Tab-separated table of C-alpha atoms in Angstrom:
chain	number	residue	atom	x	y	z
A	1	UNK	CA	-155.338	-71.299	111.324
A	2	UNK	CA	-155.664	-72.370	114.951
A	3	UNK	CA	-152.830	-70.678	116.823
A	4	UNK	CA	-153.693	-71.866	120.324
A	5	UNK	CA	-154.242	-75.528	121.164
A	6	UNK	CA	-156.103	-76.033	124.407
A	7	UNK	CA	-156.452	-79.412	126.103
A	8	UNK	CA	-158.359	-81.273	127.221
A	9	UNK	CA	-161.546	-80.058	125.557
A	10	UNK	CA	-163.771	-81.823	128.068
A	11	UNK	CA	-163.053	-82.740	131.679
A	12	UNK	CA	-165.428	-84.345	134.143
A	13	UNK	CA	-164.125	-84.898	137.658
A	14	UNK	CA	-165.294	-85.428	141.215
A	15	UNK	CA	-165.270	-82.708	143.842
A	16	UNK	CA	-161.914	-82.550	145.588
A	17	UNK	CA	-159.807	-83.723	142.650
A	18	UNK	CA	-157.030	-81.675	141.079
A	19	UNK	CA	-156.823	-80.840	137.391
A	20	UNK	CA	-154.630	-79.086	134.869
A	21	UNK	CA	-155.617	-77.433	131.598
A	22	UNK	CA	-152.979	-76.736	128.974
A	23	UNK	CA	-152.722	-74.043	126.341
A	24	UNK	CA	-149.979	-74.406	123.717
A	25	UNK	CA	-148.927	-72.364	120.724
A	26	UNK	CA	-146.139	-72.087	118.202
A	27	UNK	CA	-146.490	-68.302	118.385
A	28	UNK	CA	-145.113	-65.927	120.979
A	29	UNK	CA	-147.646	-63.647	122.628
A	30	UNK	CA	-147.080	-60.388	124.478
A	31	UNK	CA	-149.256	-61.824	127.217
A	32	UNK	CA	-151.745	-64.602	127.768
A	33	UNK	CA	-155.088	-64.533	129.485
A	34	UNK	CA	-157.442	-67.050	131.044
A	35	UNK	CA	-161.187	-66.507	131.003
A	36	UNK	CA	-164.063	-68.392	132.572
A	37	UNK	CA	-167.467	-68.500	130.923
A	38	UNK	CA	-170.647	-69.714	132.595
A	39	UNK	CA	-173.696	-70.865	130.597
A	40	UNK	CA	-175.663	-67.960	129.165
A	41	UNK	CA	-173.017	-65.393	130.006
A	42	UNK	CA	-169.956	-63.809	128.470
A	43	UNK	CA	-166.369	-64.738	129.365
A	44	UNK	CA	-164.915	-63.123	132.482
A	45	UNK	CA	-161.194	-62.484	132.814
A	46	UNK	CA	-159.465	-64.526	135.531
A	47	UNK	CA	-155.848	-63.559	135.038
A	48	UNK	CA	-153.265	-62.086	132.671
A	49	UNK	CA	-149.727	-63.467	132.633
A	50	UNK	CA	-147.079	-61.324	131.020
A	51	UNK	CA	-143.563	-62.463	131.915
A	52	UNK	CA	-142.057	-65.766	130.762
A	53	UNK	CA	-141.980	-68.192	133.687
A	54	UNK	CA	-144.526	-66.161	135.627
A	55	UNK	CA	-146.769	-67.949	138.122
A	56	UNK	CA	-149.940	-66.352	139.475
A	57	UNK	CA	-152.299	-67.721	142.079
A	58	UNK	CA	-155.965	-66.968	142.511
A	59	UNK	CA	-157.191	-68.907	145.553
A	60	UNK	CA	-157.190	-72.559	144.382
A	61	UNK	CA	-156.236	-71.640	140.803
A	62	UNK	CA	-152.590	-71.484	139.720
A	63	UNK	CA	-151.651	-70.030	136.344
A	64	UNK	CA	-148.262	-70.447	134.717
A	65	UNK	CA	-146.767	-68.804	131.633
A	66	UNK	CA	-144.060	-70.750	129.823
A	67	UNK	CA	-140.518	-69.391	129.718
A	68	UNK	CA	-140.774	-68.796	125.960
A	69	UNK	CA	-144.205	-67.117	126.312
A	70	UNK	CA	-145.800	-69.643	123.954
A	71	UNK	CA	-147.703	-71.834	126.394
A	72	UNK	CA	-149.595	-71.667	129.649
A	73	UNK	CA	-151.320	-73.908	132.141
A	74	UNK	CA	-154.150	-73.588	134.621
A	75	UNK	CA	-154.103	-75.867	137.658
A	76	UNK	CA	-157.083	-76.148	139.987
A	77	UNK	CA	-156.581	-77.707	143.396
A	78	UNK	CA	-159.443	-79.469	145.180
A	79	UNK	CA	-162.025	-78.626	142.529
A	80	UNK	CA	-165.511	-77.669	143.666
A	81	UNK	CA	-168.852	-77.780	141.822
A	82	UNK	CA	-168.709	-73.986	141.619
A	83	UNK	CA	-165.639	-74.312	139.373
A	84	UNK	CA	-167.817	-75.849	136.646
A	85	UNK	CA	-167.700	-73.836	133.457
A	86	UNK	CA	-165.884	-73.189	130.199
A	87	UNK	CA	-162.256	-72.140	130.602
A	88	UNK	CA	-160.692	-70.226	127.728
A	89	UNK	CA	-157.096	-69.254	127.186
A	90	UNK	CA	-156.380	-66.301	124.916
A	91	UNK	CA	-153.139	-64.990	123.493
A	92	UNK	CA	-152.906	-61.212	123.295
A	93	UNK	CA	-151.687	-59.687	120.047
A	94	UNK	CA	-151.220	-56.052	119.054
A	95	UNK	CA	-154.160	-53.687	119.499
A	96	UNK	CA	-155.646	-55.929	122.141
A	97	UNK	CA	-156.596	-58.599	119.624
A	98	UNK	CA	-157.317	-61.869	121.426
A	99	UNK	CA	-156.660	-65.266	119.860
A	100	UNK	CA	-158.671	-67.852	121.776
A	101	UNK	CA	-158.057	-71.544	122.302
A	102	UNK	CA	-160.885	-74.028	121.740
A	103	UNK	CA	-161.852	-73.970	125.411
A	104	UNK	CA	-162.079	-76.621	128.124
A	105	UNK	CA	-165.503	-77.557	129.439
A	106	UNK	CA	-165.062	-78.518	133.068
A	107	UNK	CA	-167.716	-80.355	135.044
A	108	UNK	CA	-167.126	-80.930	138.757
A	109	UNK	CA	-169.560	-83.395	140.276
A	110	UNK	CA	-170.415	-83.237	143.994
B	1	UNK	CA	-176.112	-50.767	135.740
B	2	UNK	CA	-174.711	-53.525	133.494
B	3	UNK	CA	-171.315	-52.516	132.081
B	4	UNK	CA	-171.795	-54.064	128.621
B	5	UNK	CA	-175.321	-54.849	127.470
B	6	UNK	CA	-176.612	-56.465	124.304
B	7	UNK	CA	-180.041	-56.682	122.741
B	8	UNK	CA	-181.700	-58.909	121.939
B	9	UNK	CA	-180.535	-61.848	124.036
B	10	UNK	CA	-182.214	-64.337	121.688
B	11	UNK	CA	-182.897	-63.919	117.980
B	12	UNK	CA	-184.613	-66.526	115.830
B	13	UNK	CA	-185.078	-65.654	112.185
B	14	UNK	CA	-185.421	-67.071	108.693
B	15	UNK	CA	-182.654	-67.451	106.167
B	16	UNK	CA	-182.352	-64.412	103.916
B	17	UNK	CA	-183.582	-61.913	106.489
B	18	UNK	CA	-181.647	-58.838	107.664
B	19	UNK	CA	-181.176	-58.338	111.391
B	20	UNK	CA	-179.318	-56.083	113.817
B	21	UNK	CA	-177.778	-56.714	117.210
B	22	UNK	CA	-177.140	-53.774	119.515
B	23	UNK	CA	-174.376	-53.262	122.057
B	24	UNK	CA	-174.067	-50.506	124.626
B	25	UNK	CA	-171.349	-49.892	127.207
B	26	UNK	CA	-171.288	-47.486	130.139
B	27	UNK	CA	-167.609	-47.948	130.961
B	28	UNK	CA	-166.396	-45.025	128.863
B	29	UNK	CA	-163.958	-47.264	126.972
B	30	UNK	CA	-162.719	-46.273	123.521
B	31	UNK	CA	-162.291	-49.766	122.077
B	32	UNK	CA	-165.130	-52.176	121.372
B	33	UNK	CA	-165.248	-55.589	119.707
B	34	UNK	CA	-167.593	-58.106	118.182
B	35	UNK	CA	-166.854	-61.807	118.635
B	36	UNK	CA	-168.574	-64.901	117.272
B	37	UNK	CA	-168.780	-68.119	119.342
B	38	UNK	CA	-169.725	-71.196	117.331
B	39	UNK	CA	-171.513	-74.343	118.435
B	40	UNK	CA	-168.197	-75.848	119.600
B	41	UNK	CA	-167.668	-72.843	121.906
B	42	UNK	CA	-164.797	-71.503	119.789
B	43	UNK	CA	-164.613	-67.731	120.177
B	44	UNK	CA	-163.255	-65.646	117.323
B	45	UNK	CA	-162.859	-61.910	116.887
B	46	UNK	CA	-164.837	-60.309	114.067
B	47	UNK	CA	-164.355	-56.550	114.384
B	48	UNK	CA	-162.672	-53.973	116.549
B	49	UNK	CA	-163.582	-50.295	116.749
B	50	UNK	CA	-161.610	-47.573	118.476
B	51	UNK	CA	-163.460	-44.332	119.135
B	52	UNK	CA	-165.918	-45.024	116.315
B	53	UNK	CA	-163.226	-46.058	113.801
B	54	UNK	CA	-162.799	-49.576	112.417
B	55	UNK	CA	-159.444	-51.043	113.525
B	56	UNK	CA	-159.750	-54.802	112.940
B	57	UNK	CA	-161.824	-56.621	110.331
B	58	UNK	CA	-161.122	-60.329	110.469
B	59	UNK	CA	-162.105	-61.288	106.903
B	60	UNK	CA	-165.742	-61.315	107.861
B	61	UNK	CA	-168.202	-61.525	104.913
B	62	UNK	CA	-169.517	-58.192	103.626
B	63	UNK	CA	-172.962	-59.203	104.834
B	64	UNK	CA	-171.771	-58.210	108.310
B	65	UNK	CA	-171.519	-54.476	108.855
B	66	UNK	CA	-170.653	-52.967	112.218
B	67	UNK	CA	-171.830	-49.448	112.952
B	68	UNK	CA	-170.727	-47.214	115.779
B	69	UNK	CA	-173.053	-44.205	116.126
B	70	UNK	CA	-171.130	-43.012	119.177
B	71	UNK	CA	-168.413	-44.203	121.519
B	72	UNK	CA	-170.842	-46.047	123.768
B	73	UNK	CA	-172.500	-48.112	121.049
B	74	UNK	CA	-171.325	-50.696	118.527
B	75	UNK	CA	-174.102	-52.375	116.583
B	76	UNK	CA	-173.840	-55.311	114.205
B	77	UNK	CA	-176.057	-55.497	111.143
B	78	UNK	CA	-176.271	-58.751	109.217
B	79	UNK	CA	-177.744	-58.918	105.711
B	80	UNK	CA	-179.089	-61.998	103.958
B	81	UNK	CA	-178.716	-64.286	106.958
B	82	UNK	CA	-177.401	-67.798	106.292
B	83	UNK	CA	-177.692	-71.000	108.312
B	84	UNK	CA	-173.985	-70.792	109.155
B	85	UNK	CA	-174.514	-67.460	110.872
B	86	UNK	CA	-176.196	-69.272	113.756
B	87	UNK	CA	-173.949	-68.656	116.756
B	88	UNK	CA	-173.615	-66.594	119.905
B	89	UNK	CA	-172.355	-63.065	119.230
B	90	UNK	CA	-170.522	-61.226	121.982
B	91	UNK	CA	-169.755	-57.557	122.254
B	92	UNK	CA	-166.769	-56.553	124.387
B	93	UNK	CA	-164.874	-53.443	125.436
B	94	UNK	CA	-161.218	-53.009	126.342
B	95	UNK	CA	-160.091	-51.311	129.477
B	96	UNK	CA	-157.602	-48.456	129.486
B	97	UNK	CA	-154.556	-47.478	131.439
B	98	UNK	CA	-153.605	-50.172	133.979
B	99	UNK	CA	-156.628	-52.224	132.865
B	100	UNK	CA	-155.868	-52.045	129.146
B	101	UNK	CA	-155.322	-55.791	128.976
B	102	UNK	CA	-158.807	-56.507	130.294
B	103	UNK	CA	-161.736	-57.095	127.990
B	104	UNK	CA	-165.273	-56.886	129.342
B	105	UNK	CA	-167.796	-59.053	127.553
B	106	UNK	CA	-171.519	-58.586	127.224
B	107	UNK	CA	-173.940	-61.433	127.931
B	108	UNK	CA	-174.171	-62.481	124.294
B	109	UNK	CA	-176.884	-62.656	121.626
B	110	UNK	CA	-177.961	-66.149	120.615
B	111	UNK	CA	-178.796	-66.088	116.920
B	112	UNK	CA	-180.578	-69.005	115.299
B	113	UNK	CA	-181.154	-68.918	111.562
B	114	UNK	CA	-183.776	-71.359	110.296
């Protein structure tokens, strides 16, 4: 059973454009995380959001956790080629168990 | 001084063979995981160990057997390899205290079963 729906699965944009990735679930999570994975490497944690309605910023990346703690979004402003990669959202369950979304493959062309 | 390391990085083998993947961490964390990432990049947890004890087993076939000889190592042994086992396998550890929400992933082992 897929608990986290992530969209879009693929995104190809030009440098300088803005984009938003969505992560939706029917389940409530204690927290939600966003990871970035580059080719040939493991995922690296970008952020953890814990409180419903929480907004966190990491330079040009803005992460939001829904009020009901079931959904989240990642917004990138003025995307750069260095942002290219696979973005994964993950809901955190008990014992640190992560439930991942399908991932969004982002390609930013110069 | 890689925090989480895996060997080998690439593994190509024939169907029916038995193989092992090794994971070592130098972070001193108690909790370690194995994940499987399929060809569509979907990442799913397989096992979790805490201080050498199995905590999570996500209905993985019995052909997969994790072994933790000590707190710094969590190896994955796979018997009778099948075509569907082809994937990237990631080892990860979980931070503690203020960083307990953070998981640190290894670089992955790319397994191809022919």
